[in-house]
Coordinates of C-alpha atoms and ligand atoms in Angstrom, one line a residue:
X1 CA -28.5 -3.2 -29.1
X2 CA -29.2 -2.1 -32.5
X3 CA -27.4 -4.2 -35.9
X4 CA -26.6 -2.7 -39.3
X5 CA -27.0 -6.6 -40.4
X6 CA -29.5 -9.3 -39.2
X7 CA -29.4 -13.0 -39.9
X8 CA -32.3 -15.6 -39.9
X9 CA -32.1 -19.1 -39.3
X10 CA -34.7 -21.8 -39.9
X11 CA -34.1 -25.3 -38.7
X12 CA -35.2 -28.5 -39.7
X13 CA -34.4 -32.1 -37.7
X14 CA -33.6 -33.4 -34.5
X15 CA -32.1 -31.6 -31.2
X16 CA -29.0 -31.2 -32.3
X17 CA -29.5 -29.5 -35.5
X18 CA -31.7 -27.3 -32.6
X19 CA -28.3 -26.9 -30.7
X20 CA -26.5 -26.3 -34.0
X21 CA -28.2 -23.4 -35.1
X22 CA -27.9 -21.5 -31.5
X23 CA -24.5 -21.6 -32.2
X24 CA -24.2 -20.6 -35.9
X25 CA -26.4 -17.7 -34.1
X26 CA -23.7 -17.4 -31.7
X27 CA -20.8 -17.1 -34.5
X28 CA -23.5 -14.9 -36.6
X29 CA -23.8 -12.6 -33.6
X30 CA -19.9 -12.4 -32.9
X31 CA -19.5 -11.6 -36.9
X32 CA -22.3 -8.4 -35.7
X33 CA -25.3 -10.0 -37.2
X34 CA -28.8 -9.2 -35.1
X35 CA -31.5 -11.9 -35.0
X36 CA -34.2 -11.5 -37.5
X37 CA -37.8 -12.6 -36.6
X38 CA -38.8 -12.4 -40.3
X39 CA -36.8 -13.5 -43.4
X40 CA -37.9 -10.5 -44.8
X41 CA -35.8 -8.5 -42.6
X42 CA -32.7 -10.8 -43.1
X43 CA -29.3 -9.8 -45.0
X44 CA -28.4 -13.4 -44.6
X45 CA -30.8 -16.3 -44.5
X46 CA -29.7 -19.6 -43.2
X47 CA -31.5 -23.1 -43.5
X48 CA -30.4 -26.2 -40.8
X49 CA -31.0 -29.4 -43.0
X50 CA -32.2 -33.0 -42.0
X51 CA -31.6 -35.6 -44.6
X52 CA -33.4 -38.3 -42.1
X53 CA -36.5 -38.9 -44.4
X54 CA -37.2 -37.6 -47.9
X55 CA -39.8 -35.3 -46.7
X56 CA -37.0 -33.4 -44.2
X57 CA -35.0 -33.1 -47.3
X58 CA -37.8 -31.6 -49.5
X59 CA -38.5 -29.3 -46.9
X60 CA -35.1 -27.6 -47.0
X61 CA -34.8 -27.0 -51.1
X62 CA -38.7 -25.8 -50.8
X63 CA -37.9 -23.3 -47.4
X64 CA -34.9 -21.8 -49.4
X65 CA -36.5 -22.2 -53.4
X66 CA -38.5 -19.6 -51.7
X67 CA -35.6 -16.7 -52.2
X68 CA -34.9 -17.3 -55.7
X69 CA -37.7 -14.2 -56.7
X70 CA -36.5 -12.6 -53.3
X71 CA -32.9 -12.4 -54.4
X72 CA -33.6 -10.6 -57.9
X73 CA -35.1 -7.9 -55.9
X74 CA -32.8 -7.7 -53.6
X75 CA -29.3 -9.3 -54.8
X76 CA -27.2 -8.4 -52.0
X77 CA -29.1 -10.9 -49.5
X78 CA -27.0 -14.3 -48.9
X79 CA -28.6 -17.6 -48.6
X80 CA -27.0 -20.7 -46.9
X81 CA -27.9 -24.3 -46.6
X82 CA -25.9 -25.7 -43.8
X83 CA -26.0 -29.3 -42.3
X84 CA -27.0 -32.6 -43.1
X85 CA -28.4 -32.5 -46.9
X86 CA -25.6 -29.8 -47.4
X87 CA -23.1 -32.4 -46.3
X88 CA -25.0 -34.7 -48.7
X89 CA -25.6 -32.8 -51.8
X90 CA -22.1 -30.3 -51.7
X91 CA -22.2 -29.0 -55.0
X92 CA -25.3 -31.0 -56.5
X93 CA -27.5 -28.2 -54.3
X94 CA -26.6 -25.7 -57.1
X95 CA -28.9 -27.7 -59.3
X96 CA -31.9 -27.2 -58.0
X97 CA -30.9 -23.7 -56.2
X98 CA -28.9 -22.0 -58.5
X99 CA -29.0 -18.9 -56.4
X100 CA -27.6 -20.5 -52.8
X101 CA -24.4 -18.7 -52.1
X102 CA -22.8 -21.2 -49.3
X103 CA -23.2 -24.9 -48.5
X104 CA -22.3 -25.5 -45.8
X105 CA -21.9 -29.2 -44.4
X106 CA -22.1 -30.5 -41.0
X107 CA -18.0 -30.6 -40.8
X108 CA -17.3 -27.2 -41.8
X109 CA -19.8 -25.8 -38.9
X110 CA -16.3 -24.5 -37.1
X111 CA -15.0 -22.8 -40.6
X112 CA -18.5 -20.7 -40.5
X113 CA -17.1 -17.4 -39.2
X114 CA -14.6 -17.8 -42.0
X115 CA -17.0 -18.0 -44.7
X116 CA -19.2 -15.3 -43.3
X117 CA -16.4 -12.7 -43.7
X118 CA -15.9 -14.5 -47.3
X119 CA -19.5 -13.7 -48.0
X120 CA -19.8 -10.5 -46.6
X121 CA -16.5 -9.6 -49.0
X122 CA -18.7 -10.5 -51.6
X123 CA -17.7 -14.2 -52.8
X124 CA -20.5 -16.4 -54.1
X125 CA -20.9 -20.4 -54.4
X126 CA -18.8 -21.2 -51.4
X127 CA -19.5 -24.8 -50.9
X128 CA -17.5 -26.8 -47.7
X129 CA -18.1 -30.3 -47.4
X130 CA -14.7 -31.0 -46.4
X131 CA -14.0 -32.7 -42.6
X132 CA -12.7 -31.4 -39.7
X133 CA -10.9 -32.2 -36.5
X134 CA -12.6 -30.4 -33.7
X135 CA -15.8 -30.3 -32.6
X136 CA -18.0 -27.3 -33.5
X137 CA -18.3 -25.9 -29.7
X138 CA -19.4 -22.0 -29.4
X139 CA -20.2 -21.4 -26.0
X140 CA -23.6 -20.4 -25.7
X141 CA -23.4 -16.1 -25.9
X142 CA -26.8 -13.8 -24.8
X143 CA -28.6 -14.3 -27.6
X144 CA -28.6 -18.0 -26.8
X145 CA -30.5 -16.8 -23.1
X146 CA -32.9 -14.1 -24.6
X147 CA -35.8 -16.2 -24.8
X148 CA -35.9 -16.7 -20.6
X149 CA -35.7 -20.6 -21.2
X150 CA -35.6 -23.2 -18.5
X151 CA -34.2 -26.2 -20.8
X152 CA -31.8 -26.5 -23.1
X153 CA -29.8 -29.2 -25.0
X154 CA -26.3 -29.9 -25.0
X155 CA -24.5 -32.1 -27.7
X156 CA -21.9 -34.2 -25.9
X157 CA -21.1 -36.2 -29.3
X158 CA -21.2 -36.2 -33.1
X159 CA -21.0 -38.6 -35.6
X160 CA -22.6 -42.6 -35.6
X161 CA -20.6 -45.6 -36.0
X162 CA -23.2 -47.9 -35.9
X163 CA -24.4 -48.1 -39.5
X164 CA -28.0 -48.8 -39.4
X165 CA -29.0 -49.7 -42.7
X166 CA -31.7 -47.6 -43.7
X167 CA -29.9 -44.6 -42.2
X168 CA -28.1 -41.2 -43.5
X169 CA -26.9 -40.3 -40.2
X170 CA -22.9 -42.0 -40.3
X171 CA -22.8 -40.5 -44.1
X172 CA -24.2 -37.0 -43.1
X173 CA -22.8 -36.6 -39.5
X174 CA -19.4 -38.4 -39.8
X175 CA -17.9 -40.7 -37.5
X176 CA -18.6 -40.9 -33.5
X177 CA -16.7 -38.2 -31.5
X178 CA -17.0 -37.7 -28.0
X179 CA -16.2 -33.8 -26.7
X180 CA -14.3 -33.7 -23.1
X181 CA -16.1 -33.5 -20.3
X182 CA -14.4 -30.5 -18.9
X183 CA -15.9 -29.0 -21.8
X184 CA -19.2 -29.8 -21.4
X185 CA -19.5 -29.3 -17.4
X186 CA -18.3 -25.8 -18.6
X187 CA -20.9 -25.4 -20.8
X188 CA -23.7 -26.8 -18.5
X189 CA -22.1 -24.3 -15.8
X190 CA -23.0 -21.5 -17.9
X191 CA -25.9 -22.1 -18.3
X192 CA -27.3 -22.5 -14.5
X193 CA -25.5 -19.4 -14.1
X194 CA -28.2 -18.0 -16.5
X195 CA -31.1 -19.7 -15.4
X196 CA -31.6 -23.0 -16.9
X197 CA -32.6 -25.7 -14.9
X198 CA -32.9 -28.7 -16.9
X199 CA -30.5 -29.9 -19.3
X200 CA -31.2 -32.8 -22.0
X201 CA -27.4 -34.8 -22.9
X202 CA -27.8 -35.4 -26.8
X203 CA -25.9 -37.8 -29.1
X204 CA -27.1 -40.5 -31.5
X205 CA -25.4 -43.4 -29.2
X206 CA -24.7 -41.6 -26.1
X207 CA -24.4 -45.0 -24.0
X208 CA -20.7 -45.4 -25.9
X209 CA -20.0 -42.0 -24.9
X210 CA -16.1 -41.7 -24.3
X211 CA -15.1 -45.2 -24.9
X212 CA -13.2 -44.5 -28.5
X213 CA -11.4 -41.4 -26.7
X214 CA -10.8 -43.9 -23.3
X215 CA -12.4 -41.1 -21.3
X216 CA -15.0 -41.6 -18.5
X217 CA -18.4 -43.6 -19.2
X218 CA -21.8 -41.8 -19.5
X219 CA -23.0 -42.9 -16.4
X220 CA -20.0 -41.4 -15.1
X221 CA -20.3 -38.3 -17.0
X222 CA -24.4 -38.1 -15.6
X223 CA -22.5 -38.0 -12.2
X224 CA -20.6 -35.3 -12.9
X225 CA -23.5 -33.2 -14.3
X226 CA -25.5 -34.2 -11.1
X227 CA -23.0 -32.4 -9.1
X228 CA -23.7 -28.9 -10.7
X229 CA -25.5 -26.3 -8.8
X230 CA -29.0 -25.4 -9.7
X231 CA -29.5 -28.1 -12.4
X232 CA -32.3 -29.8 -11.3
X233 CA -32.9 -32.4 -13.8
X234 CA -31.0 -34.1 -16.4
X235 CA -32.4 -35.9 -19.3
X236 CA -30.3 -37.9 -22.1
X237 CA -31.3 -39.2 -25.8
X238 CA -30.2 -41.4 -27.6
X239 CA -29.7 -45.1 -26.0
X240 CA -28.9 -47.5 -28.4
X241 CA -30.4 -50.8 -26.6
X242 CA -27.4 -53.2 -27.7
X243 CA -25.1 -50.5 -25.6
X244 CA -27.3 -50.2 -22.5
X245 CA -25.3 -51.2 -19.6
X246 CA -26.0 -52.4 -16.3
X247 CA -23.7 -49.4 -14.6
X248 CA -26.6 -46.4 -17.0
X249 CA -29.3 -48.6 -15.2
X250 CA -27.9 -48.1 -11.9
X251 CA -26.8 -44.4 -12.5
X252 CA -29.9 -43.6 -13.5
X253 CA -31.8 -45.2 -10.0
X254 CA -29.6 -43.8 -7.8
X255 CA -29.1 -40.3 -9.2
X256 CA -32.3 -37.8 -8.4
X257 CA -31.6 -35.6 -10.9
X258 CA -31.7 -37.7 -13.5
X259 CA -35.4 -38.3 -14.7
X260 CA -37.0 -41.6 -15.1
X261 CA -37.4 -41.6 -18.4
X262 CA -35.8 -43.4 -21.1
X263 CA -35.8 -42.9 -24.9
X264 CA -35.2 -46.4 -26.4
X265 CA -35.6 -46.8 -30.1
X266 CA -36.2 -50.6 -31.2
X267 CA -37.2 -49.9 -34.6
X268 CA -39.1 -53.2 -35.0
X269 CA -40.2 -56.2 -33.2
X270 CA -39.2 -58.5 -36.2
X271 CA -35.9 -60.4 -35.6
X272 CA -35.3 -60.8 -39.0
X273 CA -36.0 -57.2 -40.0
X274 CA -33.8 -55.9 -36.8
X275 CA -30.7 -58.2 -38.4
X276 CA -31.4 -56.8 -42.1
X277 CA -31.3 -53.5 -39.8
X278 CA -27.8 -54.3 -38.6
X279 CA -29.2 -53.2 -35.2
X280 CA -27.5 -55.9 -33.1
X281 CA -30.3 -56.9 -30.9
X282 CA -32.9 -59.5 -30.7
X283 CA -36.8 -58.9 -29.3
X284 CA -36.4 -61.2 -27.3
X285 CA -32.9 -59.3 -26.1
X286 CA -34.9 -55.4 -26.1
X287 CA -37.6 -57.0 -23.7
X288 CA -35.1 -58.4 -21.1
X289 CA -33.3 -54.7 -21.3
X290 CA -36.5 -53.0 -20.8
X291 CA -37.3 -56.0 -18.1
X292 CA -34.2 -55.1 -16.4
X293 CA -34.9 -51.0 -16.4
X294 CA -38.3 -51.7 -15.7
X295 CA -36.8 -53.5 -12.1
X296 CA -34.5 -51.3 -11.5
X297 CA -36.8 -48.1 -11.9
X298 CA -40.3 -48.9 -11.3
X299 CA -41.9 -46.0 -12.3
X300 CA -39.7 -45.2 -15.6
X301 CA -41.6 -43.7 -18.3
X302 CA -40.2 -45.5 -21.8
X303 CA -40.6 -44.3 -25.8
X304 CA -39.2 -45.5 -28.7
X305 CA -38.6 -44.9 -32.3
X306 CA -40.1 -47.6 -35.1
X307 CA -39.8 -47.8 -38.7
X308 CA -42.7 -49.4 -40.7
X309 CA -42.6 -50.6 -44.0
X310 CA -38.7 -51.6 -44.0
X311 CA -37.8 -53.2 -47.3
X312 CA -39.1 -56.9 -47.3
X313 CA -41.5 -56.4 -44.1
X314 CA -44.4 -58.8 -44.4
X315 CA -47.6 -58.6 -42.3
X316 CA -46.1 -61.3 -39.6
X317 CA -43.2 -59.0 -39.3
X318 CA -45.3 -55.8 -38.5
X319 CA -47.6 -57.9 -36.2
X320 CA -44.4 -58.5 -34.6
X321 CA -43.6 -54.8 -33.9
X322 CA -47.5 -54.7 -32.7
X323 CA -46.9 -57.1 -30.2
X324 CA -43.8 -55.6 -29.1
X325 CA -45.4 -52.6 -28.4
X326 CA -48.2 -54.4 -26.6
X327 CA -45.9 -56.4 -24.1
X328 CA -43.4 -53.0 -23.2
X329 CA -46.4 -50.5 -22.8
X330 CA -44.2 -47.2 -24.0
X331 CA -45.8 -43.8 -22.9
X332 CA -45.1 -42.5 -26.2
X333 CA -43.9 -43.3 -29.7
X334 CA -42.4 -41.8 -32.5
X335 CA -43.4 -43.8 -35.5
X336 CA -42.2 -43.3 -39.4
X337 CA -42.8 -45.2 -42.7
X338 CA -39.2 -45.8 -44.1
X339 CA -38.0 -43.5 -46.6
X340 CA -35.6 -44.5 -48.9
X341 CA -32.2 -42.6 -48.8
X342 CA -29.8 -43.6 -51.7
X343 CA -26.9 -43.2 -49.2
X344 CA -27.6 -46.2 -47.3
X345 CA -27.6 -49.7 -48.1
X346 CA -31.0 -50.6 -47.4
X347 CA -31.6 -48.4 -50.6
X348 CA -30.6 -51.3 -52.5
X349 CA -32.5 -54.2 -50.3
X350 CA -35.1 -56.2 -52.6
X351 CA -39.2 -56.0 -51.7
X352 CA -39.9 -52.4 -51.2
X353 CA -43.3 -52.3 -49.2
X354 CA -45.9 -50.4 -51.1
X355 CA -46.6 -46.8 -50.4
X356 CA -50.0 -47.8 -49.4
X357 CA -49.7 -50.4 -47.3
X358 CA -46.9 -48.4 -45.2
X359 CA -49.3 -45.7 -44.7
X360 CA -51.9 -48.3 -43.2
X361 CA -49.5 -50.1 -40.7
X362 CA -48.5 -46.6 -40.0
X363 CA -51.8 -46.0 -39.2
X364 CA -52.9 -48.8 -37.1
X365 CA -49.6 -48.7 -34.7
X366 CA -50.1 -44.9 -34.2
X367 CA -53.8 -45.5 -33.8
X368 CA -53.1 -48.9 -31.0
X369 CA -50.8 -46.2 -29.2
X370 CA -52.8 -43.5 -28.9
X371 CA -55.0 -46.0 -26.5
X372 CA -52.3 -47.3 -24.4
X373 CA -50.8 -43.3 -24.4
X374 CA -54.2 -42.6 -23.1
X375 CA -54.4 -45.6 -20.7
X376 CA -50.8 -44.8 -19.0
X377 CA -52.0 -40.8 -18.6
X378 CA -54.8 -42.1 -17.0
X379 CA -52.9 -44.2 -14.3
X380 CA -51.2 -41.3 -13.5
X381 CA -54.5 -39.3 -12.4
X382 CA -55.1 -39.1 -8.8
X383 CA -51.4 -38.9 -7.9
X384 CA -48.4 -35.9 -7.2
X385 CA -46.5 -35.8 -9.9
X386 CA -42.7 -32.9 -9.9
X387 CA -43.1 -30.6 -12.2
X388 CA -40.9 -28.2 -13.5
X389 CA -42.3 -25.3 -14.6
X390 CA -41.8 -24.1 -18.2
X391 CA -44.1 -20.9 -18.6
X392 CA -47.8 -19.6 -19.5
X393 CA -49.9 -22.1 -21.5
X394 CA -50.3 -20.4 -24.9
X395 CA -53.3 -22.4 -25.4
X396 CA -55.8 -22.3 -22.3
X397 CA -57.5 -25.4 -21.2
X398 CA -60.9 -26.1 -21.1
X399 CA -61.1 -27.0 -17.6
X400 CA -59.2 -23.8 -16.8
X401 CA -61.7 -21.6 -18.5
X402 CA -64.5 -23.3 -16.6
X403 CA -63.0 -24.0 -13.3
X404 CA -60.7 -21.4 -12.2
X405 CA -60.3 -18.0 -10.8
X406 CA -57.2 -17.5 -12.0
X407 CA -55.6 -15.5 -14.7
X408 CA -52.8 -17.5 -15.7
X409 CA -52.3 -21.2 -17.0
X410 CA -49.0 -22.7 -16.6
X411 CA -47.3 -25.5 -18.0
X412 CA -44.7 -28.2 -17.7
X413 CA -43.4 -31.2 -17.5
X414 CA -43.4 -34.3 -15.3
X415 CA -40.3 -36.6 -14.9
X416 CA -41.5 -39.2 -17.6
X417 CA -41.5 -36.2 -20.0
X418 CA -45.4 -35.8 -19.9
X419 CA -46.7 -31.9 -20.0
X420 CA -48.7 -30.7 -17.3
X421 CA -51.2 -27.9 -17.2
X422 CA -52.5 -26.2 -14.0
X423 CA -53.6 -22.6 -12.6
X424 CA -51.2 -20.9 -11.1
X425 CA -50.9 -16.8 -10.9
X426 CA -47.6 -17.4 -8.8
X427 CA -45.9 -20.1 -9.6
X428 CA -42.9 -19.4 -12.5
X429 CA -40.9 -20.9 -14.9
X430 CA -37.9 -22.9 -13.3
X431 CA -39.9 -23.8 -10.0
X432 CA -40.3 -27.3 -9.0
X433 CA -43.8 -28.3 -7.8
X434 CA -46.1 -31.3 -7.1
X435 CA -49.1 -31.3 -8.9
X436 CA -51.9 -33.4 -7.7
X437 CA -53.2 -34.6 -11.3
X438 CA -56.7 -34.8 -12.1
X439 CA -57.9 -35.2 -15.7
X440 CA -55.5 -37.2 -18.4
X441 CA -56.3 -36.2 -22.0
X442 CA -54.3 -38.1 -25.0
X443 CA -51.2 -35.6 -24.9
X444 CA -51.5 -33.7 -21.7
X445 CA -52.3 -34.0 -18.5
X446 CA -54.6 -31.6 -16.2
X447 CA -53.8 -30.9 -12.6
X448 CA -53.3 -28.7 -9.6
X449 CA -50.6 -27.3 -7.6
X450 CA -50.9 -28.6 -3.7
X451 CA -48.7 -25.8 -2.2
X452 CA -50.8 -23.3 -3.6
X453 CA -50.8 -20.6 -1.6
X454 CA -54.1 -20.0 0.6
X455 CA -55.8 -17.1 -1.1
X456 CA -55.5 -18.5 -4.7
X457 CA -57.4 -21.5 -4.0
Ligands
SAH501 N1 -29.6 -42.2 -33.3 C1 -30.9 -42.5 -33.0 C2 -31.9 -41.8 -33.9 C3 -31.5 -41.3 -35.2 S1 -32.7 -40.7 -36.4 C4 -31.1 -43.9 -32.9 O1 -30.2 -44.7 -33.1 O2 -32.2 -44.4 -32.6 C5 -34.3 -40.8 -35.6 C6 -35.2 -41.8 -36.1 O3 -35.5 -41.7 -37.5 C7 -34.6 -43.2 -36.0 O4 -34.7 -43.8 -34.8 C8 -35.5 -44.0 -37.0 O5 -36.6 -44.5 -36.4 C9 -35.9 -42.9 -38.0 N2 -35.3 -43.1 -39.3 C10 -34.0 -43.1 -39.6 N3 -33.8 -43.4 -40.9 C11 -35.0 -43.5 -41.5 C12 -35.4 -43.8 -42.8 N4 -34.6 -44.0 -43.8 N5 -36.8 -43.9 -43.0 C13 -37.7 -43.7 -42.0 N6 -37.3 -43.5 -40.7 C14 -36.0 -43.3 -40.4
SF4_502 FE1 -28.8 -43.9 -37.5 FE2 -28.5 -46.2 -36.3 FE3 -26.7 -44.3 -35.9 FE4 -29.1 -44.0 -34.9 S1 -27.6 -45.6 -34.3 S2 -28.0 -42.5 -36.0 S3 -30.4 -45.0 -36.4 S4 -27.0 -45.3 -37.8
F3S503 FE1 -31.6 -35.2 -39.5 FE2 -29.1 -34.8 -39.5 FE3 -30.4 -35.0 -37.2 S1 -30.1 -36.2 -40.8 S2 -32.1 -36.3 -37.7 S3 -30.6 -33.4 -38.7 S4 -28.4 -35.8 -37.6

């Protein structure tokens, strides 16, 4: 199909800013904007904001600063910032991008269409900050399917309640909001029907799913997604340990689709840190959780998120978080120095931890997991591992260059979220199939495919 208009969208963030900006594509699309590849070739250029860390936010006035010159030359092209700094900056973006014609917060995602036809009419400055009832929910259209994926997200909530100190998030996003769940079984329907065979349930607490709205529980709701045809496997982030019940535990043993593999953010091992954090937990409380999952599902595959450097965190405190990380064993971490955000109230907490010194416990706790990353991808060599398929390699492998006949590397990943390389010229994106794993590297793992039929052996 050919477009007399074409949008681009560049997103920064987490997986639901990812989901977000499919469906602003979605509303572009149904307004009869094409997808641009290249800004350049944009009448309308849209940037998904994260307001997480400072650097996020930096990136989004530096992506669009970039179409101040752009605009002189050509002044009919529209530039947007939409989500979470938009929500936080409303009018204030104007400062330091004088030529942004809409901002767009993470509320006003369901008044989009409105402002495109707005924009296209030729108003200017459009700012919407303002809140809004319903959930953003465009049902995913083609454009959403053109790339041939096999996994996709779906948002099942919005908003936090939880109030972490040192975090935007409740500000930015608004307050927890749980869609139905005939809503989202419709959506997940759709997209089997097109070919997707793994599904990842996204919200920033989605062990309370449903309990403000009195609805069913998520382990309930995981049931219900088990039951569609041709998903195969079902993933979920975020848990929020103080939420994680019994009844997830057991949902998530007893339901196949559902991978083992948990994403359980502890943010530090310090108990007095955790309560300035307003997290609700103990260590001592986290361990018997992950003691509990660990029981229940022997062969779960954990991660975490941890902040270093929180306002007033000594030495003993970070040592703390070291030997959290010790005892639990994750198979991967996502580690950050804390950024101040003037939103939250751990803005204002006394004893910021030098720049320098956050950089170096950053350092070492990245540096400590990288071995035991290394050590748990080694356990797994020698075994069959499921993997489901997710396409070519677009890097190839050393061992595949040296010890194969065969044309194409393939790649995906195993249960415990670990990507898998092997040679396969016949095996496709969207199968299932056990590879016999023989070489662990610090991110990947190398293996082969046992039914492999005879002649590509
Ligand atoms: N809802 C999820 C994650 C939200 S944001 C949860 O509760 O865990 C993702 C991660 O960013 C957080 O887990 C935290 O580790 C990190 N983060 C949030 N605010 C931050 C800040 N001000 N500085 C540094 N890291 C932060
Ligand atoms: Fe932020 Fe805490 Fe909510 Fe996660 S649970 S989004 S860290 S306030
Ligand atoms: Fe960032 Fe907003 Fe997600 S602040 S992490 S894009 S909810």
């Amino acid at each position: 199909m050919h477009y007399k208009r074409y949008a681009y969208i560049h997103t920064i963030g987490c997986q639901m800013n990812v989901v977000d900006s499919e469906k602003l594509t979605t509303v572009l699309n149904a307004r009869g904007f094409g997808y641009a590849r290249d800004p350049d070739q944009a009448d309308i250029i849209v940037c998904n904001t994260c307001a997480i860390r400072h650097k996020a936010e930096e990136k989004a006035f530096s992506f669009l600063g970039q179409f101040a010159r752009e605009k002189l030359k050509r002044p009919g092209l529209i530039t947007v910032m939409a989500g979470c700094v938009a929500q936080q900056e409303g009018k204030k973006a104007f400062k330091r991008l004088p030529h942004l014609d809409l901002v767009l917060g993470t509320q006003a995602f369901s008044r989009f269409s409105r402002h495109i036809d707005a924009l296209t009419s030729g108003q200017r400055k459009i700012v919407d900050i303002g809140p809004s009832d319903v959930i953003f929910e465009a049902m995913p259209d083609d454009t959403g399917f053109a790339e041939n994926k096999v996994s996709k997200f779906v948002t099942i909530m919005q908003g936090c309640d939880n109030f972490c100190t040192y975090c935007v998030v409740p500000y930015v996003r608004g307050r927890e909001k749980s869609r139905s769940q005939e809503s989202i079984v419709n959506e997940i329907r759709l997209l089997a029907d097109n070919g997707i065979r793994e599904i990842t349930l996204l919200g920033q607490n989605v062990n309370s799913y449903g309990i403000k709205e009195g609805g069913i529980s998520f382990a309930e709701l995981l049931e219900k997604v088990a039951q569609i045809d041709n998903i195969r496997r079902i993933r979920f982030a975020t848990s929020h340990p103080k939420d994680l019940s019994d009844e997830l535990i057991q949902a998530m043993a007893c339901l196949e689709k559902v991978c083992n593999h948990l994403h359980l953010p502890v943010q530090s091992g310090s108990d007095r840190i955790l309560k300035k954090m307003n997290r609700g937990y103990t260590k001592d409380t986290y361990l018997s959780r992950v003691d509990a999952v660990k029981t229940a599902i022997p062969d779960i595959a954990l991660s975490t998120d941890i902040i270093v450097g929180f306002p007033s965190e000594t030495l003993p405190d970070f040592n703390e978080t070291m030997d959290l990380v010790a005892r639990v064993g994750f198979d991967s971490i996502f580690a950050f120095a804390y950024s101040d955000r003037s939103s939250a109230p751990a803005a204002k907490f006394s004893g910021p931890v030098d720049e320098r010194e956050k950089m170096d416990r950053l350092n070492q706790l990245l540096a400590f997991q990288d071995t035991i990353t290394l050590k748990k991808n080694q356990q797994i060599t020698g075994q069959v591992v499921e993997i489901l398929v997710e396409g070519i390699s677009t890097r190839q492998h050393d061992k595949f260059v040296k010890t194969t006949r065969h044309t194409r590397q393939m790649t995906g990943r195993s249960p415990g979220n670990k990507i898998v390389h092997f040679p396969s010229d016949t095996i496709a994106a969207g199968d299932l199939v056990n590879i016999k794993i023989e070489n662990a590297y610090p991110h990947s793992l190398w293996g082969r495919p046992l039914e492999q039929p005879s002649h590509e052996k």
